[in-house]
Short mmCIF file of C-alpha atoms and ligand atoms in Angstrom, two decimals:
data_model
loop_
_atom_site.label_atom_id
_atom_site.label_comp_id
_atom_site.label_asym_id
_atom_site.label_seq_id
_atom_site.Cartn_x
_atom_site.Cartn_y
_atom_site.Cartn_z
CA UNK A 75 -18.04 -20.20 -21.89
CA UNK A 76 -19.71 -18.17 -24.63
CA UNK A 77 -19.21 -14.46 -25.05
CA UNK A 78 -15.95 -14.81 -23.27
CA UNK A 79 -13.21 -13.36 -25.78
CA UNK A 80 -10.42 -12.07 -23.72
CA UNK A 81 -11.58 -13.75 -20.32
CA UNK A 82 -11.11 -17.22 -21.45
CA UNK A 83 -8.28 -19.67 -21.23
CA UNK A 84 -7.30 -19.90 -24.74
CA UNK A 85 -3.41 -19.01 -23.95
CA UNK A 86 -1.23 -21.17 -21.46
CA UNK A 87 0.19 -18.01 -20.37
CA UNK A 88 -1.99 -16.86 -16.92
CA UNK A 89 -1.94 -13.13 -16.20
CA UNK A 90 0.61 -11.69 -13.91
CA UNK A 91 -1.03 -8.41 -12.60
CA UNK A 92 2.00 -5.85 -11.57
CA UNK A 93 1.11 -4.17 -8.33
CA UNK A 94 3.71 -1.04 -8.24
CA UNK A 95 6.14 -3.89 -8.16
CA UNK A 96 4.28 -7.03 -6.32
CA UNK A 97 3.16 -9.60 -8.58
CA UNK A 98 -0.33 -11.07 -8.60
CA UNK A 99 -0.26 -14.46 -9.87
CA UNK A 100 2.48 -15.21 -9.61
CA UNK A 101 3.67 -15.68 -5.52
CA UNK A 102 0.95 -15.52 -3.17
CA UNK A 103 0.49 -12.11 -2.40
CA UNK A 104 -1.53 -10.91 0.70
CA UNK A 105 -3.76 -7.93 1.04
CA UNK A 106 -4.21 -6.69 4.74
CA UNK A 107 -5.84 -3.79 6.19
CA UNK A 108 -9.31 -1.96 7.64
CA UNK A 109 -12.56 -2.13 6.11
CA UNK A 110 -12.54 1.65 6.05
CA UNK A 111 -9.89 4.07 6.91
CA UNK A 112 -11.67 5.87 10.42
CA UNK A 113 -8.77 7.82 10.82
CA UNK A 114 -4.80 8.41 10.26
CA UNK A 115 -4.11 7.34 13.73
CA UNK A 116 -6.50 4.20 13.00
CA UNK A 117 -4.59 3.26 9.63
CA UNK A 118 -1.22 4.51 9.84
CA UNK A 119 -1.17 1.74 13.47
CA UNK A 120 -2.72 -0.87 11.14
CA UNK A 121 -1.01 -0.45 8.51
CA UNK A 122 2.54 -0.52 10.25
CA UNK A 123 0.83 -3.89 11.82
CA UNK A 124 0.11 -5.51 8.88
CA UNK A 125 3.42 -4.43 7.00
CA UNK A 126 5.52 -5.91 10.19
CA UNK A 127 3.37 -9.32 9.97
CA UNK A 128 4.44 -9.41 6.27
CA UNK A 129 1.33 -7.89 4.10
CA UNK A 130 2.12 -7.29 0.63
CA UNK A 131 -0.81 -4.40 -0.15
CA UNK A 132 -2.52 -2.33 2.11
CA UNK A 133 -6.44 -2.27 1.95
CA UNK A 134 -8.30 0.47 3.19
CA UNK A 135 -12.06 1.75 2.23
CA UNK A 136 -12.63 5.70 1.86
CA UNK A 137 -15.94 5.08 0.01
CA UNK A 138 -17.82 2.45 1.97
CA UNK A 139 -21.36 0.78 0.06
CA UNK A 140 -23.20 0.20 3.26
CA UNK A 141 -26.57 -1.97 3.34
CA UNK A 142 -28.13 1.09 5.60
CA UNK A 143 -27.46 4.83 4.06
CA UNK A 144 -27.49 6.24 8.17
CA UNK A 145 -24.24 4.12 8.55
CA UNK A 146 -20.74 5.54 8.16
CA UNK A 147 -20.32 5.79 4.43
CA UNK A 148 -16.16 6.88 4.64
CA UNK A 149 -14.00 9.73 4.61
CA UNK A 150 -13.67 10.30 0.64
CA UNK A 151 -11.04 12.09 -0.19
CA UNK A 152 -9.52 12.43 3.34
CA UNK A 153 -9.48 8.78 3.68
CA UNK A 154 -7.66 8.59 0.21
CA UNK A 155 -5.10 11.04 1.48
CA UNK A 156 -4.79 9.23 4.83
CA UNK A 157 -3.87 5.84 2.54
CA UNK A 158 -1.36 7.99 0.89
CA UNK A 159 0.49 8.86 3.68
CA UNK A 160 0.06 4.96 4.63
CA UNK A 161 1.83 4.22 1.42
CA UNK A 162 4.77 6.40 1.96
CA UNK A 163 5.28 5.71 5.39
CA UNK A 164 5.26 1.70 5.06
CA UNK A 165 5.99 1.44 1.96
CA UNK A 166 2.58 -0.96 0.85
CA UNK A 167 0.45 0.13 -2.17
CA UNK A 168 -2.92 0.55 -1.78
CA UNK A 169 -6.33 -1.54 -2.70
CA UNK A 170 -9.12 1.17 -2.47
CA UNK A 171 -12.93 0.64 -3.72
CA UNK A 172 -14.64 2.96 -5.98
CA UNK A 173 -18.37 2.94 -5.98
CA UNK A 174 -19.41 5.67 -8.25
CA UNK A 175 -18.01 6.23 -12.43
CA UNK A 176 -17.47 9.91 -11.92
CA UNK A 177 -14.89 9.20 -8.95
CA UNK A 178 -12.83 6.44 -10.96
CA UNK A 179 -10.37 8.87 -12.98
CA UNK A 180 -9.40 10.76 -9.79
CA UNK A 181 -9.65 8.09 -7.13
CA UNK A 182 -7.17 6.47 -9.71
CA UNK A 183 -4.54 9.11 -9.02
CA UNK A 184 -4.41 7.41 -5.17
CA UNK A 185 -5.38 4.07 -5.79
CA UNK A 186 -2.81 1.13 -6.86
CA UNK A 187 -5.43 -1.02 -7.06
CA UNK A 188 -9.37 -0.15 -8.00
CA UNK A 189 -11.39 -2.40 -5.82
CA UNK A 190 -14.88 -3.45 -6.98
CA UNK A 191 -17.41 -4.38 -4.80
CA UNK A 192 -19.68 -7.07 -4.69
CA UNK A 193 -22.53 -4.94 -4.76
CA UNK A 194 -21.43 -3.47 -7.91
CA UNK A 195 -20.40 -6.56 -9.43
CA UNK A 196 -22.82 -5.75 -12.57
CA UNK A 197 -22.68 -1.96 -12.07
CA UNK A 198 -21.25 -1.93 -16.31
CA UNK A 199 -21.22 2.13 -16.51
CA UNK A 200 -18.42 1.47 -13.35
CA UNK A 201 -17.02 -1.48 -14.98
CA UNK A 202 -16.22 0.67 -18.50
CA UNK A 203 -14.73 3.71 -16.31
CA UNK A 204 -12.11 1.49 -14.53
CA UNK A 205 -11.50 -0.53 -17.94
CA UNK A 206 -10.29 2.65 -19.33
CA UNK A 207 -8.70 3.69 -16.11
CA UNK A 208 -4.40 2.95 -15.72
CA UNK A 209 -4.64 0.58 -12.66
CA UNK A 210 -5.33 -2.80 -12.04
CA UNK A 211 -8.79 -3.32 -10.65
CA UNK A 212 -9.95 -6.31 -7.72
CA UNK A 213 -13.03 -7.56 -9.11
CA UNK A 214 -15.30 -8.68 -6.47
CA UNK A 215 -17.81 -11.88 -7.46
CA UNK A 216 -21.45 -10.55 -6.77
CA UNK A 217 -22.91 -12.37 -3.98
CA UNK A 218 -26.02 -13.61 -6.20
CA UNK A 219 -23.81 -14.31 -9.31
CA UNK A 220 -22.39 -17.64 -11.36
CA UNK A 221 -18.95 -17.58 -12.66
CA UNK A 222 -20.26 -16.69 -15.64
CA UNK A 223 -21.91 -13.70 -14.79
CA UNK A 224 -18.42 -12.92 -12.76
CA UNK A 225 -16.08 -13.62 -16.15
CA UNK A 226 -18.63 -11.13 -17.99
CA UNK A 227 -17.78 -7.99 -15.93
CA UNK A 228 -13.86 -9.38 -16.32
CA UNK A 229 -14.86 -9.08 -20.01
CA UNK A 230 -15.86 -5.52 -19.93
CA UNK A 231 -12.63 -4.23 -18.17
CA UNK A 232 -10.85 -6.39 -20.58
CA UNK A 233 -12.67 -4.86 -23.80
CA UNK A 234 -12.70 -1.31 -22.42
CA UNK A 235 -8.38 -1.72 -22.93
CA UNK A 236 -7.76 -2.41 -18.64
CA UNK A 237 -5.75 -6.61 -18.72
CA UNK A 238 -5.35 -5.93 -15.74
CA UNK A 239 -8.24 -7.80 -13.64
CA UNK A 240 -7.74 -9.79 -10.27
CA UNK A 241 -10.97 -11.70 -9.25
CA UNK A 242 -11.72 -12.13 -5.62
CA UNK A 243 -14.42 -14.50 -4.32
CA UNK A 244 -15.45 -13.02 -1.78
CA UNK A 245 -18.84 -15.58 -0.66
CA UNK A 246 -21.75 -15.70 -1.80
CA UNK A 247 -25.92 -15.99 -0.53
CA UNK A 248 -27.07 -19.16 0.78
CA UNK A 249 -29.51 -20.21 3.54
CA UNK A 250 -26.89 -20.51 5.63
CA UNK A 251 -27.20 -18.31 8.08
CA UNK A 252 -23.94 -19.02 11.19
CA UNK A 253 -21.65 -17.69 8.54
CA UNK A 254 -22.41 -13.83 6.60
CA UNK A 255 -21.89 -15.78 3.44
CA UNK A 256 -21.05 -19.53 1.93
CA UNK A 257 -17.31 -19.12 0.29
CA UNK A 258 -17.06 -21.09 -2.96
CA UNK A 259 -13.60 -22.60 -2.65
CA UNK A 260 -14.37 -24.48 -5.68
CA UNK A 261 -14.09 -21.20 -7.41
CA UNK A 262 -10.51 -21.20 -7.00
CA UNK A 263 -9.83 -24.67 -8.99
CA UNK A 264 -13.41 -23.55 -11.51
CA UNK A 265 -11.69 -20.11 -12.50
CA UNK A 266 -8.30 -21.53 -12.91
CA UNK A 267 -9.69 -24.01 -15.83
CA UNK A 268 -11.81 -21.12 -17.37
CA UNK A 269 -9.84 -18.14 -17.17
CA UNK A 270 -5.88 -17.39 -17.04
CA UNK A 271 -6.87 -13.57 -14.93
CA UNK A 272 -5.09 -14.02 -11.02
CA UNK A 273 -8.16 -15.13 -8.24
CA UNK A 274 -7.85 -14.08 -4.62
CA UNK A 275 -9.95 -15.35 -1.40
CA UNK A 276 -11.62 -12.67 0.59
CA UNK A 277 -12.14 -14.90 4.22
CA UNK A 278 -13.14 -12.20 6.01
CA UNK A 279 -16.37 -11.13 4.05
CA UNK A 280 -17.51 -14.64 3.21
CA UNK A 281 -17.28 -16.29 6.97
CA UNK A 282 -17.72 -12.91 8.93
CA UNK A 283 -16.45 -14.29 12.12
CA UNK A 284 -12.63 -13.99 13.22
CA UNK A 285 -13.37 -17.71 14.25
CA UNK A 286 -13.34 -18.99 10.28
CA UNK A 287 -11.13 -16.74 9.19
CA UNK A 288 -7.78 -18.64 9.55
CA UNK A 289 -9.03 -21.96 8.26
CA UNK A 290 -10.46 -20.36 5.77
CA UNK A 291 -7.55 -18.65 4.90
CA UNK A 292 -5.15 -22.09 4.54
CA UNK A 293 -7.76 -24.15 2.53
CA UNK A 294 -7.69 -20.69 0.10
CA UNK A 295 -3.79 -21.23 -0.16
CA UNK A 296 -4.51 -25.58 -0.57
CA UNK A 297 -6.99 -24.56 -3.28
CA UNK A 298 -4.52 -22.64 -5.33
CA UNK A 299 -5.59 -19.24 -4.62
CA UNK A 300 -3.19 -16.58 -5.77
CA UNK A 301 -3.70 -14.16 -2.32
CA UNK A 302 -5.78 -13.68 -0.33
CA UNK A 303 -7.83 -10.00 1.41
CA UNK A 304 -7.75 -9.68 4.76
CA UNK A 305 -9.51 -7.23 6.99
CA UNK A 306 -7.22 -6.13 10.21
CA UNK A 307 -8.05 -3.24 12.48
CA UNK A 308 -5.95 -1.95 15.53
CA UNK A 309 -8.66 -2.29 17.77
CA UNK A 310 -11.38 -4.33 16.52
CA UNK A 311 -13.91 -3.35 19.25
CA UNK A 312 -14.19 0.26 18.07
CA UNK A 313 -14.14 0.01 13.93
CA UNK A 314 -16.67 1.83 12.28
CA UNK A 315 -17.58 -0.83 9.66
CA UNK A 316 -17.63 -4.57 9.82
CA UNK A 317 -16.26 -4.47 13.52
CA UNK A 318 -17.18 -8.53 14.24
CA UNK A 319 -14.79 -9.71 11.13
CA UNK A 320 -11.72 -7.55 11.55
CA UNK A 321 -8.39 -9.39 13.12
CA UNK A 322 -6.11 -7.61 15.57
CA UNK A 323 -2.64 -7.30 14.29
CA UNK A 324 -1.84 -10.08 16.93
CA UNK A 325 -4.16 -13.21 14.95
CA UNK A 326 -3.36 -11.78 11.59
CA UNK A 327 0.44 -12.25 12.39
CA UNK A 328 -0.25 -15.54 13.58
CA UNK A 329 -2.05 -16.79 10.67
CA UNK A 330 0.39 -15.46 8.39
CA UNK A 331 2.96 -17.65 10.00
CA UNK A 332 1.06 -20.43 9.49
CA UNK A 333 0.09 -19.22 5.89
CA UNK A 334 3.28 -19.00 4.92
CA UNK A 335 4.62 -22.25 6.39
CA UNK A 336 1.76 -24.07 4.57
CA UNK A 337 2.82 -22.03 1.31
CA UNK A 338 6.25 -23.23 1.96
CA UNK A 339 5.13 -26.71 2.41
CA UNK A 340 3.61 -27.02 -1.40
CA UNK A 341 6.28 -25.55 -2.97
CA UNK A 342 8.17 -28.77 -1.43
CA UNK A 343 5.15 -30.53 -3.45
CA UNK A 344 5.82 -29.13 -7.08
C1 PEP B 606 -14.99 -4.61 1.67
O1 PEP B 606 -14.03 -5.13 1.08
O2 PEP B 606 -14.90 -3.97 2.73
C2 PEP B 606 -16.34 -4.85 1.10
C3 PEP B 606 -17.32 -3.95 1.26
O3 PEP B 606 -16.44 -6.03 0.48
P1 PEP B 606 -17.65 -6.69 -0.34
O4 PEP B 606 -17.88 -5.79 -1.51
O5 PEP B 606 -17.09 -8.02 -0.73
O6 PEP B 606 -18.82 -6.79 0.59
MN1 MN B 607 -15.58 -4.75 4.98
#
């Protein structure tokens, strides 16, 4: 791919993105947690959830880019405090989005992972400010964008000094219409030949329905995915964002049983 410098595979040696101690890219590493952090009763009960079913990171939104600006937009700094006291009860670092370049420096200070989101895919004055930030950032693909397009943002957090990129495929626009989005497995195998940066599978955002959201989960791990994002809220039926796609702690812990016994399973392979 042209204009790729420091995206492209030109080394054997893949990226291995260091989490506060977890290892992206290198064992499959699972990100669980709310779309948005409602409240510390809300995530502090999730997060203990996901931690006991054996989650890795904690996700949790305090700056939510909704479609409609009359829906709940997140807590801001309260929600990044409430993730902080996630942290240090359970023990998970945190995967937090950052919409806006003149929060990225002290949303950083919370954060152990910037999230990107596909709506901001392109959003370069966002892209530079986390490339010179000091954490790793999830890069979401846009939902109208190529691969290329995708490994070009990678490029400017690379150039602005930041190696530390993890790509998530998160679906993408189709005319399907039963399912929120159309996930690109074939992104998993596609990135892996073009780029040596980690790539995560976001079922939850791609299928929208708790239905999908297992298979889709085990064909991520079959395609070589390095993790995958998961959304899981305490009680589904009341969450403030994205309330039709969240687990309960119940199927989450089931699937990641069955995640890890089909991880388990190809390692038997190689
Ligand atoms: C999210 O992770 O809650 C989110 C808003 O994701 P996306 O940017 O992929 O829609
Ligand atoms: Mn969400």
């Amino acid at each position: 791919m042209k204009n790729l410098k420091l995206a492209a595979m030109e080394t054997p040696t893949r990226t291995i993105v260091n989490v506060a101690g977890v290892e992206v890219g290198k064992d499959l590493v699972v990100i669980a947690g709310p779309c948005s952090v409602e409240s510390e009763e809300q995530t502090l009960a999730t997060a203990r959830a996901v931690r006991e079913a054996g989650a890795d990171l904690l996700r949790g939104g305090a700056f939510k880019p909704r479609t409609s600006p009359y829906s709940f937009q997140g807590l801001g700094l309260r929600g990044l405090k409430i993730l902080e006291q996630a942290r240090k009860e359970t023990g998970l670092p945190i995967v937090t989005e950052v919409i806006d370049p003149r929060d990225v420096s002290w949303v950083a200070e919370f954060a152990d992972v910037l999230q990107i989101g596909t709506r901001n895919m392109q959003n370069f004055a966002l892209l530079k400010e986390v490339g010179q930030a000091k954490k790793p950032v999830l890069l979401k693909r846009g939902m109208y964008s190529t691969l290329e397009e995708w490994l070009n943002c990678a490029e400017y957090i690379l150039s602005e000094g930041n190696p530390d990129v993890i790509l998530c495929e998160r679906g993408i626009r189709t005319f399907e219409s039963y399912t929120r989005n159309t996930l690109d497995l074939s992104a998993v195998p596609a990135i892996k030949e073009l780029t040596h940066l980690p790539i995560i599978i976001d079922p939850t955002h791609s299928t929208g329905r708790v239905s999908l959201i297992g298979s889709m989960s085990l064909a991520a791990v079959a395609a070589g995915a390095d993790g995958l994002i998961i959304e899981v809220h305490n009680n589904p039926a009341a969450a403030l964002c994205d309330a039709d796609q969240a687990l309960t702690p119940e199927m989450f812990s089931e699937d990641m049983r069955k995640i890890r016994a089909l991880k388990q399973f190809f390692e038997t392979l190689s």
